Every structure is written in C-alpha cells, then in structure tokens.
Coordinates of C-alpha atoms and ligand atoms in Angstrom, one line a residue:
M1375 CA -15.1 -15.6 5.9
P1376 CA -17.7 -12.8 5.6
T1377 CA -15.3 -10.2 6.9
L1378 CA -13.1 -9.8 3.8
P1379 CA -14.3 -7.5 1.1
A1380 CA -15.9 -9.3 -1.8
H1381 CA -13.8 -9.8 -4.9
P1382 CA -14.5 -7.0 -7.4
T1383 CA -16.9 -8.4 -9.9
D1384 CA -16.9 -5.8 -12.5
D1385 CA -13.3 -4.9 -13.0
V1386 CA -13.1 -2.4 -15.8
V1387 CA -9.9 -2.0 -17.8
P1388 CA -8.2 1.0 -16.3
A1389 CA -5.8 3.1 -18.3
A1390 CA -2.2 2.5 -17.4
D1391 CA -0.2 5.7 -17.2
G1392 CA 0.7 6.6 -20.7
P1393 CA 4.2 7.4 -21.8
A1394 CA 5.7 10.6 -20.4
G1395 CA 3.9 13.6 -21.7
T1396 CA 0.5 11.9 -22.3
P1397 CA -2.1 14.0 -20.6
P1398 CA -3.7 12.0 -17.8
E1399 CA -7.2 12.6 -19.0
A1400 CA -6.5 11.5 -22.6
D1401 CA -8.8 8.4 -22.7
A1402 CA -11.0 9.1 -19.7
P1403 CA -14.8 8.7 -19.7
A1404 CA -16.6 12.0 -20.2
E1405 CA -17.8 12.1 -16.6
A1406 CA -14.3 11.7 -15.1
V1407 CA -12.9 14.6 -13.1
A1408 CA -9.9 15.8 -15.0
P1409 CA -8.2 17.6 -12.1
L1410 CA -8.5 14.4 -10.0
L1411 CA -6.8 12.4 -12.8
R1412 CA -4.1 15.1 -13.0
G1413 CA -3.4 14.9 -9.2
I1414 CA -3.2 11.1 -9.4
A1415 CA -0.8 11.3 -12.4
V1416 CA 1.4 13.7 -10.4
L1417 CA 1.4 11.4 -7.3
R1418 CA 2.3 8.4 -9.5
R1419 CA 5.2 10.2 -11.2
L1420 CA 6.5 11.2 -7.8
T1421 CA 6.2 7.6 -6.5
D1422 CA 8.4 6.3 -9.4
A1423 CA 10.9 9.1 -9.0
D1424 CA 14.1 8.7 -7.0
G1425 CA 13.5 9.6 -3.4
G1426 CA 9.9 10.5 -4.1
T1427 CA 11.1 14.0 -5.3
L1428 CA 10.7 15.8 -8.6
G1429 CA 11.2 19.4 -9.7
L1430 CA 8.1 21.2 -10.9
S1431 CA 9.6 21.4 -14.4
A1432 CA 10.3 17.6 -14.4
L1433 CA 6.7 17.0 -13.4
E1434 CA 5.5 19.3 -16.2
R1435 CA 7.4 17.1 -18.7
A1436 CA 6.5 13.8 -17.2
T1437 CA 2.7 14.5 -17.0
G1438 CA 2.3 16.6 -20.1
L1439 CA 0.4 19.2 -18.0
A1440 CA 0.7 23.0 -18.3
R1441 CA 3.1 24.5 -15.7
S1442 CA 0.3 26.5 -14.1
T1443 CA -1.7 23.3 -13.7
V1444 CA 1.3 21.5 -12.1
D1445 CA 1.7 24.4 -9.7
R1446 CA -1.9 24.3 -8.6
V1447 CA -2.0 20.5 -8.3
A1448 CA 1.2 20.6 -6.2
A1449 CA -0.1 23.4 -4.0
T1450 CA -3.3 21.5 -3.4
L1451 CA -1.5 18.3 -2.5
A1452 CA 0.9 20.3 -0.2
H1453 CA -2.1 21.8 1.5
M1454 CA -3.4 18.3 2.1
E1455 CA 0.0 17.4 3.5
Y1456 CA 0.4 14.7 0.8
V1457 CA 3.5 16.4 -0.6
R1458 CA 6.0 19.0 0.6
L1459 CA 7.0 22.0 -1.5
D1460 CA 10.6 23.1 -1.1
G1461 CA 11.4 25.8 -3.6
R1462 CA 10.8 24.1 -6.9
E1463 CA 11.0 20.6 -5.6
V1464 CA 8.0 18.5 -4.8
T1465 CA 8.5 15.6 -2.4
L1466 CA 6.0 12.9 -1.2
A1467 CA 5.0 13.4 2.4
P1468 CA 3.9 10.7 5.0
G1469 CA 0.4 12.1 5.2
L1470 CA -0.2 10.5 1.7
M1471 CA 0.1 7.1 3.4
E1472 CA -3.5 7.5 4.7
L1473 CA -4.7 6.5 1.2
G1474 CA -2.7 3.2 1.2
N1475 CA -3.7 2.8 4.8
A1476 CA -7.4 2.9 3.8
Y1477 CA -6.7 0.1 1.3
L1478 CA -4.7 -2.0 3.7
A1479 CA -7.2 -1.5 6.5
S1480 CA -10.2 -2.4 4.3
L1481 CA -8.3 -5.5 3.1
R1482 CA -7.8 -6.6 6.8
L1483 CA -5.1 -9.1 5.8
P1484 CA -2.1 -7.2 7.1
A1485 CA -3.8 -6.6 10.5
L1486 CA -4.9 -10.3 10.7
L1487 CA -1.8 -12.0 9.3
G1488 CA 1.1 -9.6 9.6
A1489 CA 2.1 -10.7 13.1
R1490 CA 2.2 -14.3 12.0
A1491 CA 4.4 -13.4 9.0
D1492 CA 6.7 -11.5 11.4
R1493 CA 7.0 -14.5 13.7
L1494 CA 7.8 -16.8 10.8
A1495 CA 10.5 -14.5 9.7
D1496 CA 12.0 -14.5 13.2
A1497 CA 11.7 -18.3 13.5
L1498 CA 13.4 -18.9 10.1
D1499 CA 15.7 -15.9 10.2
E1500 CA 14.6 -15.2 6.6
S1501 CA 12.5 -12.6 4.9
V1502 CA 8.8 -13.3 4.8
S1503 CA 6.2 -11.3 2.7
L1504 CA 2.5 -11.2 1.9
A1505 CA 1.4 -10.2 -1.5
V1506 CA -1.9 -9.8 -3.4
A1507 CA -2.7 -10.0 -7.1
D1508 CA -2.9 -6.7 -8.8
R1509 CA -4.3 -7.7 -12.2
D1510 CA -1.3 -9.3 -14.0
G1511 CA 1.1 -8.2 -11.3
V1512 CA 1.9 -9.0 -7.7
R1513 CA 1.8 -6.3 -5.1
F1514 CA 3.3 -6.6 -1.6
I1515 CA 1.0 -5.8 1.4
H1516 CA 3.4 -6.8 4.2
Q1517 CA 7.2 -7.3 4.5
A1518 CA 9.1 -8.8 7.3
T1519 CA 12.6 -8.2 6.0
R1520 CA 15.8 -10.0 7.0
R1521 CA 18.0 -9.3 4.1
R1522 CA 21.7 -9.9 4.1
A1523 CA 23.5 -10.6 0.9
M1524 CA 20.7 -9.1 -1.2
S1525 CA 20.9 -5.9 -3.2
L1526 CA 17.2 -5.7 -3.6
S1527 CA 14.5 -5.7 -1.0
F1528 CA 10.9 -4.9 -1.8
R1529 CA 8.6 -2.5 0.0
I1530 CA 5.0 -2.6 0.9
G1531 CA 3.2 -1.4 -2.3
D1532 CA 5.9 -2.4 -4.7
L1533 CA 4.5 -4.0 -7.9
L1534 CA 6.3 -6.9 -9.6
P1535 CA 5.5 -8.6 -12.9
A1536 CA 3.7 -11.9 -11.9
E1537 CA 5.9 -14.1 -14.2
R1538 CA 9.1 -13.1 -12.4
T1539 CA 7.9 -14.0 -8.9
A1540 CA 6.9 -17.1 -6.9
P1541 CA 3.5 -15.8 -5.9
G1542 CA 2.7 -14.9 -9.6
P1543 CA 2.0 -18.5 -10.8
L1544 CA -0.3 -19.1 -7.8
F1545 CA -2.4 -16.1 -8.7
A1546 CA -2.3 -16.9 -12.4
A1547 CA -4.0 -20.2 -11.7
E1548 CA -7.1 -18.1 -11.0
W1549 CA -6.7 -15.5 -13.8
D1550 CA -9.6 -15.1 -16.2
E1551 CA -9.2 -14.7 -20.0
D1552 CA -9.0 -10.9 -19.8
T1553 CA -6.1 -11.0 -17.3
W1554 CA -4.2 -13.5 -19.5
L1555 CA -4.8 -11.2 -22.5
R1556 CA -3.7 -8.2 -20.6
W1557 CA -0.6 -10.1 -19.5
R1558 CA 0.3 -11.1 -23.1
L1559 CA -0.2 -7.5 -24.3
R1560 CA 1.9 -6.1 -21.5
R1561 CA 4.7 -8.5 -22.2
S1562 CA 4.8 -7.7 -25.9
G1563 CA 4.5 -4.0 -25.2
D1564 CA 7.2 -4.0 -22.4
P1565 CA 9.5 -7.0 -22.9
R1566 CA 12.1 -5.6 -20.5
D1567 CA 9.7 -4.8 -17.7
L1568 CA 10.5 -1.1 -17.8
G1569 CA 7.0 -0.4 -16.5
F1570 CA 8.0 -2.0 -13.1
P1571 CA 10.5 0.3 -11.5
A1572 CA 10.9 -2.0 -8.5
V1573 CA 12.7 -4.7 -10.5
P1574 CA 15.8 -4.6 -12.7
P1575 CA 15.1 -4.7 -16.4
R1576 CA 14.7 -8.2 -17.8
E1577 CA 17.9 -9.3 -19.6
H1578 CA 16.7 -12.5 -21.3
P1579 CA 13.1 -12.5 -22.6
T1580 CA 11.3 -15.8 -21.9
G1581 CA 8.5 -17.3 -24.0
D1582 CA 4.9 -17.0 -22.7
A1583 CA 4.6 -20.8 -22.5
D1584 CA 7.0 -21.0 -19.6
F1585 CA 4.8 -19.0 -17.3
E1586 CA 1.6 -20.8 -18.4
E1587 CA 3.3 -24.0 -17.5
R1588 CA 4.5 -22.7 -14.1
A1589 CA 0.9 -21.6 -13.3
A1590 CA -0.5 -25.0 -14.1
T1591 CA 2.2 -26.7 -12.0
A1592 CA 1.7 -24.3 -9.1
A1593 CA -2.0 -24.9 -9.1
A1594 CA -1.4 -28.7 -9.0
R1595 CA 1.2 -28.6 -6.2
G1596 CA -0.1 -25.7 -4.1
Y1597 CA 3.3 -23.9 -4.0
A1598 CA 5.6 -22.1 -6.4
L1599 CA 9.3 -21.2 -6.5
D1600 CA 11.3 -18.2 -7.8
D1601 CA 14.7 -19.4 -8.7
Q1602 CA 16.5 -16.1 -9.4
L1603 CA 13.8 -14.8 -11.8
I1604 CA 14.3 -11.2 -10.5
E1605 CA 18.0 -11.1 -10.0
A1606 CA 20.9 -13.5 -9.5
G1607 CA 20.9 -14.9 -6.0
L1608 CA 17.3 -14.1 -5.0
V1609 CA 15.2 -17.2 -4.4
A1610 CA 11.7 -17.6 -2.9
V1611 CA 9.1 -20.2 -2.1
S1612 CA 5.4 -19.2 -1.9
V1613 CA 2.1 -20.8 -0.7
P1614 CA -1.4 -19.4 -1.2
V1615 CA -3.5 -18.3 1.8
R1616 CA -7.1 -19.1 0.9
D1617 CA -10.1 -17.1 1.9
P1618 CA -12.1 -19.6 3.9
G1619 CA -15.4 -18.2 2.6
T1620 CA -14.7 -18.4 -1.1
G1621 CA -11.8 -20.8 -1.3
R1622 CA -10.0 -18.2 -3.5
V1623 CA -6.5 -17.0 -3.0
A1624 CA -6.7 -14.1 -0.6
C1625 CA -2.9 -13.5 -0.6
V1626 CA 0.3 -15.4 -1.0
A1627 CA 2.9 -15.9 1.7
S1628 CA 6.6 -16.2 0.6
V1629 CA 9.8 -17.0 2.3
V1630 CA 12.7 -15.2 0.5
S1631 CA 16.3 -16.0 0.7
H1632 CA 19.6 -15.9 -1.1
T1633 CA 21.5 -18.6 -2.8
S1634 CA 24.4 -18.1 -0.4
R1635 CA 22.1 -19.5 2.3
H1636 CA 19.6 -21.7 0.4
T1637 CA 19.2 -22.9 -3.2
A1638 CA 15.6 -22.9 -4.5
G1639 CA 15.6 -26.7 -4.1
D1640 CA 16.7 -26.4 -0.4
L1641 CA 13.9 -23.9 0.2
R1642 CA 11.4 -26.4 -1.0
R1643 CA 12.8 -29.2 1.0
T1644 CA 13.5 -27.4 4.3
L1645 CA 11.4 -24.3 4.5
L1646 CA 8.3 -25.1 2.5
P1647 CA 6.9 -27.4 5.2
R1648 CA 7.3 -24.7 7.8
L1649 CA 5.8 -22.1 5.5
R1650 CA 2.8 -24.5 5.0
T1651 CA 2.3 -24.8 8.7
A1652 CA 2.3 -21.1 9.1
V1653 CA -0.1 -20.6 6.2
A1654 CA -2.5 -23.2 7.8
A1655 CA -2.4 -21.1 11.0
M1656 CA -3.1 -17.9 8.9
E1657 CA -6.1 -19.6 7.3
D1658 CA -7.4 -20.5 10.8
E1659 CA -6.9 -16.9 11.8
L1660 CA -9.1 -15.8 8.8
R1661 CA -11.7 -18.4 9.7
T1662 CA -12.0 -17.4 13.3
A1663 CA -11.5 -13.6 13.1
P1664 CA -14.4 -11.7 14.4
P1665 CA -16.0 -9.1 12.0
A1666 CA -14.2 -5.8 12.2
A1667 CA -15.5 -3.7 15.0
P1668 CA -18.0 -1.3 13.4
G1669 CA -17.2 1.9 15.2
P1670 CA -18.8 5.2 14.3
A1671 CA -19.1 5.7 10.5
P1672 CA -17.1 8.8 9.4
A1673 CA -19.2 11.8 8.4
G1674 CA -18.1 15.0 6.7
L1675 CA -14.5 13.9 5.9
A1676 CA -14.4 16.4 3.0
A1677 CA -16.1 19.2 5.0
W1678 CA -12.8 21.1 5.2
T1679 CA -12.3 21.6 1.5
G1680 CA -14.7 24.5 1.2
A1681 CA -12.8 26.6 3.7
S1682 CA -9.5 25.9 1.9
K1683 CA -11.0 27.0 -1.4
Q1684 CA -12.1 30.3 0.3
E1685 CA -8.7 30.8 1.8
L1686 CA -6.6 29.8 -1.2
G1687 CA -8.8 30.6 -4.2
R1688 CA -7.4 29.5 -7.6
G1689 CA -4.4 27.9 -5.9
F1690 CA -6.6 25.2 -4.4
V1691 CA -8.1 22.6 -6.7
E1692 CA -11.1 21.6 -4.7
S1693 CA -12.3 18.8 -7.0
L1694 CA -8.8 17.1 -6.6
A1695 CA -9.0 17.4 -2.8
R1696 CA -12.5 16.1 -2.6
G1697 CA -11.8 13.2 -5.0
L1698 CA -8.8 12.0 -3.0
T1699 CA -10.7 12.4 0.3
V1700 CA -13.3 9.9 -1.1
L1701 CA -10.6 7.2 -0.9
T1702 CA -10.2 7.8 2.9
A1703 CA -13.9 6.9 3.5
F1704 CA -13.0 3.2 3.3
D1705 CA -11.6 1.3 6.3
E1706 CA -11.7 -2.0 8.0
A1707 CA -15.3 -1.8 9.1
R1708 CA -16.4 -0.4 5.8
P1709 CA -14.4 -2.1 3.1
A1710 CA -17.2 -1.7 0.5
L1711 CA -19.3 1.5 0.2
T1712 CA -22.3 2.2 -1.9
L1713 CA -22.5 5.6 -3.5
A1714 CA -24.9 6.8 -0.8
E1715 CA -22.6 5.6 2.0
A1716 CA -19.6 7.3 0.4
A1717 CA -21.6 10.5 0.1
K1718 CA -22.5 10.3 3.8
A1719 CA -19.0 9.6 4.9
T1720 CA -17.5 12.5 3.0
G1721 CA -20.4 14.9 3.3
L1722 CA -20.2 15.6 -0.4
P1723 CA -23.1 15.7 -2.8
R1724 CA -23.9 12.3 -4.4
A1725 CA -23.2 13.7 -7.9
T1726 CA -19.7 14.8 -6.8
V1727 CA -18.9 11.4 -5.2
R1728 CA -20.3 9.5 -8.2
R1729 CA -18.0 11.4 -10.6
A1730 CA -15.0 10.9 -8.2
L1731 CA -15.7 7.2 -8.1
I1732 CA -16.0 7.0 -11.9
T1733 CA -12.7 8.7 -12.1
H1734 CA -11.1 6.3 -9.5
V1735 CA -12.5 3.3 -11.4
H1736 CA -10.9 4.6 -14.6
A1737 CA -7.6 5.1 -12.8
G1738 CA -7.8 1.6 -11.4
L1739 CA -7.9 2.7 -7.8
V1740 CA -11.5 1.6 -7.1
A1741 CA -13.5 -1.4 -8.5
R1742 CA -17.2 -2.1 -8.4
S1743 CA -18.3 -5.0 -6.3
G1744 CA -22.0 -5.5 -7.1
R1745 CA -23.7 -2.2 -6.1
A1746 CA -20.8 -1.2 -3.9
F1747 CA -17.3 0.1 -4.5
V1748 CA -14.0 -1.3 -3.1
L1749 CA -10.4 0.0 -3.1
T1750 CA -7.9 -1.9 -5.2
P1751 CA -4.3 -2.7 -4.4
R1752 CA -3.4 0.0 -6.9
V1753 CA -4.1 2.6 -4.2
L1754 CA -0.7 1.7 -2.9
S1755 CA 0.8 3.1 -6.1
L1756 CA 0.1 6.5 -4.7
G1757 CA 3.3 7.0 -2.8
F1758 CA 3.3 4.0 -0.5
P1759 CA 6.6 2.2 -1.5
P1760 CA 9.0 5.1 -1.0
L1761 CA 7.1 6.4 2.1
S1762 CA 7.0 3.0 3.7
R1763 CA 10.7 3.3 4.4
S1764 CA 10.4 6.5 6.4
S1765 CA 12.3 6.8 9.7
L1766 CA 11.3 9.2 12.5
P1767 CA 14.3 11.5 11.9
G1768 CA 13.4 11.6 8.2
I1769 CA 9.8 12.4 9.0
A1770 CA 10.8 15.1 11.5
H1771 CA 13.5 16.9 9.7
P1772 CA 11.4 19.2 7.5
H1773 CA 9.3 20.2 10.5
L1774 CA 12.4 20.8 12.6
A1775 CA 13.9 23.0 9.8
A1776 CA 10.6 25.0 9.6
L1777 CA 10.6 25.5 13.4
A1778 CA 14.2 26.6 13.5
E1779 CA 13.4 29.1 10.8
R1780 CA 10.4 30.5 12.6
V1781 CA 12.0 30.7 16.1
R1782 CA 15.5 31.5 14.9
E1783 CA 17.0 29.0 17.3
P1784 CA 18.5 25.6 16.9
V1785 CA 16.1 22.7 17.1
A1786 CA 16.7 19.0 17.7
L1787 CA 15.0 15.6 17.9
A1788 CA 16.0 13.2 20.7
V1789 CA 15.0 9.7 21.8
L1790 CA 15.8 7.8 25.0
A1791 CA 18.8 5.5 24.8
D1792 CA 20.7 3.3 27.2
S1793 CA 17.4 1.9 28.7
G1794 CA 16.3 5.4 29.5
G1795 CA 19.4 6.6 31.2
E1796 CA 20.4 8.9 28.4
I1797 CA 19.0 10.8 25.5
Q1798 CA 20.4 10.6 22.0
Y1799 CA 20.0 13.3 19.4
T1800 CA 18.7 11.8 16.1
A1801 CA 18.0 14.9 14.0
R1802 CA 18.7 18.6 14.2
A1803 CA 18.1 21.8 12.3
G1804 CA 19.2 25.5 12.4
T1805 CA 22.6 26.7 13.2
P1806 CA 23.5 27.5 16.7
R1807 CA 24.4 31.2 17.0
V1808 CA 26.4 31.5 20.2
M1809 CA 26.4 28.0 21.4
S1810 CA 29.7 26.3 21.9
A1811 CA 28.2 23.0 23.0
H1812 CA 27.3 21.5 19.6
V1813 CA 24.5 19.1 19.6
T1814 CA 25.9 16.6 17.2
L1815 CA 23.9 13.7 15.8
G1816 CA 24.2 10.7 18.0
S1817 CA 25.6 12.6 21.0
R1818 CA 24.2 11.5 24.3
F1819 CA 23.4 13.3 27.5
P1820 CA 22.0 12.1 30.9
A1821 CA 18.2 12.0 30.4
A1822 CA 17.2 13.4 33.8
A1823 CA 19.2 16.6 33.2
T1824 CA 17.7 17.5 29.8
A1825 CA 14.4 18.9 28.8
A1826 CA 14.0 16.2 26.2
G1827 CA 14.7 13.5 28.8
L1828 CA 12.1 15.0 31.2
V1829 CA 9.3 14.8 28.7
L1830 CA 10.3 11.2 27.8
L1831 CA 10.8 9.8 31.2
P1832 CA 7.8 9.0 33.4
G1833 CA 7.3 12.0 35.7
P1834 CA 5.5 15.3 36.0
D1835 CA 6.6 16.7 32.6
A1836 CA 5.9 13.5 30.6
A1837 CA 2.5 14.9 29.5
G1838 CA 3.4 18.3 28.4
H1839 CA 6.6 20.1 28.1
A1840 CA 9.8 20.8 30.0
L1841 CA 12.1 23.8 30.3
V1842 CA 15.7 23.3 31.6
D1843 CA 18.1 26.2 32.4
G1844 CA 21.7 25.7 31.6
E1845 CA 21.2 22.4 30.1
L1846 CA 24.1 22.0 27.7
E1847 CA 26.1 24.9 29.2
P1848 CA 25.5 27.8 31.4
G1849 CA 23.6 30.6 29.6
L1850 CA 21.4 28.2 27.5
R1851 CA 17.8 27.2 28.0
T1852 CA 16.2 24.2 26.4
L1853 CA 12.5 23.7 26.0
A1854 CA 11.2 20.3 24.9
A1855 CA 7.9 18.7 23.9
P1856 CA 7.0 15.1 23.2
V1857 CA 6.2 13.3 19.9
R1858 CA 3.5 10.6 20.5
D1859 CA 3.0 7.3 18.8
R1860 CA -0.3 5.6 17.9
A1861 CA -0.7 4.4 21.5
G1862 CA -0.2 7.9 22.8
R1863 CA 3.3 7.1 24.2
P1864 CA 6.0 9.8 24.0
V1865 CA 8.6 8.2 21.8
A1866 CA 10.8 11.2 20.9
A1867 CA 11.2 14.9 22.0
V1868 CA 11.5 18.0 19.9
S1869 CA 13.6 20.6 21.6
V1870 CA 14.6 24.3 21.1
T1871 CA 17.7 25.6 22.7
A1872 CA 17.8 29.4 23.2
H1873 CA 20.4 31.7 24.5
A1874 CA 19.4 32.8 28.0
A1875 CA 20.6 36.3 27.4
R1876 CA 18.0 36.7 24.6
R1877 CA 14.9 35.4 26.3
T1878 CA 13.7 35.1 29.9
P1879 CA 12.1 31.7 30.8
K1880 CA 8.7 33.4 30.5
E1881 CA 9.5 34.7 27.0
C1882 CA 10.6 31.1 26.0
L1883 CA 7.2 30.0 27.0
T1884 CA 5.3 32.7 25.2
D1885 CA 7.5 33.0 22.1
I1886 CA 8.6 29.4 21.5
L1887 CA 6.3 27.0 23.3
P1888 CA 3.2 27.3 21.1
E1889 CA 5.3 26.8 17.9
L1890 CA 7.2 23.9 19.5
L1891 CA 4.0 22.1 20.6
R1892 CA 2.6 22.6 17.1
T1893 CA 5.7 21.1 15.6
A1894 CA 5.8 18.1 17.9
E1895 CA 2.1 17.5 17.2
R1896 CA 2.7 17.6 13.4
V1897 CA 5.7 15.2 13.6
G1898 CA 3.5 12.9 15.8
A1899 CA 0.6 13.1 13.3
E1900 CA 2.9 12.0 10.4
L1901 CA 4.5 9.3 12.5
R1902 CA 1.0 7.9 13.4
V1903 CA -0.1 7.7 9.7
A1904 CA 3.3 6.2 8.6
A1905 CA 3.3 3.6 11.5
R1906 CA -0.1 2.2 10.9
F1907 CA 1.1 -0.6 8.7
T1908 CA 4.9 -0.2 8.6
E1909 CA 7.6 -0.2 11.2
V1910 CA 9.0 3.3 11.5
P1911 CA 12.5 3.2 12.9
L1912 CA 12.9 5.8 15.7
V1913 CA 16.6 6.4 15.0
Ligands
LIG2783 C1 9.8 -10.7 -1.7 O1 9.0 -10.8 -0.7 O2 10.6 -9.8 -1.7 C2 9.7 -11.6 -2.8 C3 8.7 -12.6 -2.8 C4 8.6 -13.5 -3.8 C5 9.5 -13.4 -4.9 C6 10.5 -12.5 -4.9 C7 10.6 -11.6 -3.8 O3 9.4 -14.3 -5.9

C-alpha cells in the first residue's frame, strides 16, 4: 500500500539516555542543537517519573544540567503548554501529546485499524492491542483495554523489551544484524530490564538462545505467544499485520488475557482463529484504504517563536521551541518530509531545520527514508504513556484552579448525566466564601435549571454561555460556558458561581465571562489534543 510511510532505510544508532547525570549532549554530533537535546532529555525524565511530575531539583540531578538551564527549559516547555509549572514542580501537560499525535497520524495505522481492534476486544471481551517495532523493543500504538484480574495494563507509547512479549518474536523475525547486536548489548548491559519502566524488573534472566528460537518458530507459524513473560498471570497471543505493499510486518495485533480466564494454550486454540480473521480484515483495510486526504500543507508552524523570544527574552529557549515544532510538521498526508518541505511547513530557515532534524535523528525521534525524514515510534517516549490516561476532570483541574484564583469565586466542571436530565459536577476549584450550598463532586442538579445544563442541552444557550440567577440558592449567580470536543460538540461546562450581592448580572458578564470563556476554550483545546488517538473519560 503506497499510503504508509516507507520503512526508514538509514537508521542511525541513536544515543539512549545515559545514566542519571549524563549531559544530554555528551555524544551528540557537532551540528546537533544542544538546547533541543536538553529539552528532549527533560521531557523523557518527566515521562518516566511517577505521575509525569518532577521537582526542578530532581530534574537537575536526573539530567545533569545546570539549574539555570533546567529553569529556562522548563519555562520554554511551559510556554508551549507541553508542561505545567506549579511552584517548583514540573508536570507533563496534554498539549505535549501533539508530538505523539504527529507520529500516530503519520503512521496511519491507528486511524485505519483502531476501530477493528476495538470491535475485536468487544467481541472477545478481552484486551486487544496494536504494537510496532521500536528497534529491539515493542511499542504500543493502540490499546482496547478490558482488564480484570491484571495488575498491569499498558498504555499507548509504552515500550517493552521484545523478548518478554508475544509481538517481539514476530518483529525479531525481520531484524537485521545491527538490531540483533543492539539487543544482545542491551540485555548484557541491563539484564533486569530496568531501562523499561513499564515492566516489572526481570527476576530470572533467560539465555539469548531462547528468544532466537521463539523468533524462528514465530516466523514459521505466523503467530506467537506470551506465557507470563512479563508477570505471573498475563498471557497473550499475537499475529502480524502485514503491509500489503511491502509484505513486511506493519504492526502486530495481540489478544491479552489472564490465566484465570485462559491459559496460553487456550488462547491459541480458541482465540487465535478469531484474531487471525480480524487481522485478515485489517490487511484488507490497508489494501483498500484511499490515500490520506492531502489537505492544505501547513506553513509557518514556528512563526510564533520570534514573538515569544521578544516577550520572554532569556527565559525562552527559541531553538528548543523551534526544534520541537519541526516534529509537528508531519501528519497523515505528509508522513515523510524533505528538508525543503519541513522548512516550508515550519517557516524556518533551511539551516535551522537541518540542524533540528540532525538533532532528532541523533535522539532517535526521526529517521531518514531516502531523501526524506520520517518520525519514529520513539516520539511517543515524549510524554505519551502517562498523558494517554488523562481524564477530562484531570485535564480541567489546573485550569479551573487558575480561573478560581483570578476571579476569586468558586469554579466547577459539570457534564450531563441521567440522559440529559441532570448535570453532575466532576471537578471543582476555589473555596466558596459565603455559599452554603456546597457543590460536592458527583452531586447532581436538574440540568434545565442550571447554567451548566443550559449550555449543554440543545437550546439558545448551547452555542455560547448562560447566566442563571439563584441557581443553587437565592443570592447566588452562576455563569457557565461549554467545553467542546473534536467534533465541536459541547461535552462539559465550566461554571463560576458568584455571590449576587457582590456583582450585578452585568458585572458578572464584564468581570467574569471573558476569563470563563478563555478557560473553557483552553480546557477544550487540551481535550481535543488528548482525544485524537486516546479515549478521554469525561468523568
Ligand atoms: C498488551 O497489549 O498489553 C500486551 C500485548 C502482548 C504481550 C503483553 C501485553 O505479550
């Protein structure tokens, strides 16, 4: 199929992140952009940290960078809305998912095959995943999760050691000598898999011959099993989905279960045939998919960085912002870009883009494919796994807190419940001053009598905002604005409740509404980025 990006032909050996404290630019080529490598190192450390959060001092230790550098990198990433700064803590923010989205869009497989994987999971009532090869590892690009007895479930972007998975041997059947060599070196350097934060450390080292044999068997049989290689109880069966153009493995589809439901042998006998049928349909889908709709090519994606530099001066690392923006030039209609195309899309000088791409190749985020460049699965290592589990209340909360601080009134997020008859509060911020009717999380009110309900229900307020007097109790006024999803539908409402004695209805509109609308729009923008390839729970 001509629509999938070509396999990278000239895969250089990118540096893995060194041990804590190794400066990110330690072994980089002379032309690499050091601030870009530093930014990438900070994002990777945050991705591996619990909850996607680290203190500035912890980042300083983990990256080996000077404190002033960490401060400026963090400020730049915060300005890009890729992280949030909260005092001395840095936390990954959903806006960062636009980088992983660029990779997943350019790959096209999640868009073409994801719905089929979801339907298979529904039909089997088991988890189904799609994974791609990431050098000697396996990285998930789609997850339809139905996990019950399992302590572990993997996220989009998680990287697993190939030899501890079912997809691994199917990919290894196509490895070249360099990948096998890299695999042996990695295993001798990290026998317990400590470099793979998504899996528990290996308890019993196995010999290399084991996996070589599994790869040969998988190639011969066209499927592979995982019989509790990651943890006790977890079993999986996998089948390769082949690119109809090249015949190579495009991705691997897996059915994942638990020994309390199926042994590995059962999976093979009962579920493998159904997985094979689904994979045949996926391959048909790839064969018949029309080329991605071209759409207008982006232009000037990085045009904003100059103004930010003017505004923020030394606190803004422009080469970092420009370098990361280069990654957003790739998408489904433009999976491979030449230097000239990337320069046009970003509006940056060719020399700047060239150095950014050299840097990304070194960091393993971009690979050469003939004269062009393509994104690699490693782009997902920039924040995607922790962020792919965001819920709307989680996305909204920092924005609600900032709004409550600015308007000095309590703020809440609500969704429709009870088939639209009621609204339910799902997040809140700010302490009510004089309010006796507490908006507690989960509490419900009749939708038609609340400002939040009025912007969520079809009707005259659905497109803008609503103001309701005496909503929760006499003497209170509530103003609400909608949060919109990717289809433009209002899916939640942000509301501010003000004491009537302190503001007239007109003052509510002048003092509060502009801030409220900005907040609802920001929450919506983050929701739309996060929901492009993942399910974002609304409650
Ligand atoms: C998963 O999708 O979580 C999965 C797939 C294959 C494995 C293990 C886990 O071998």
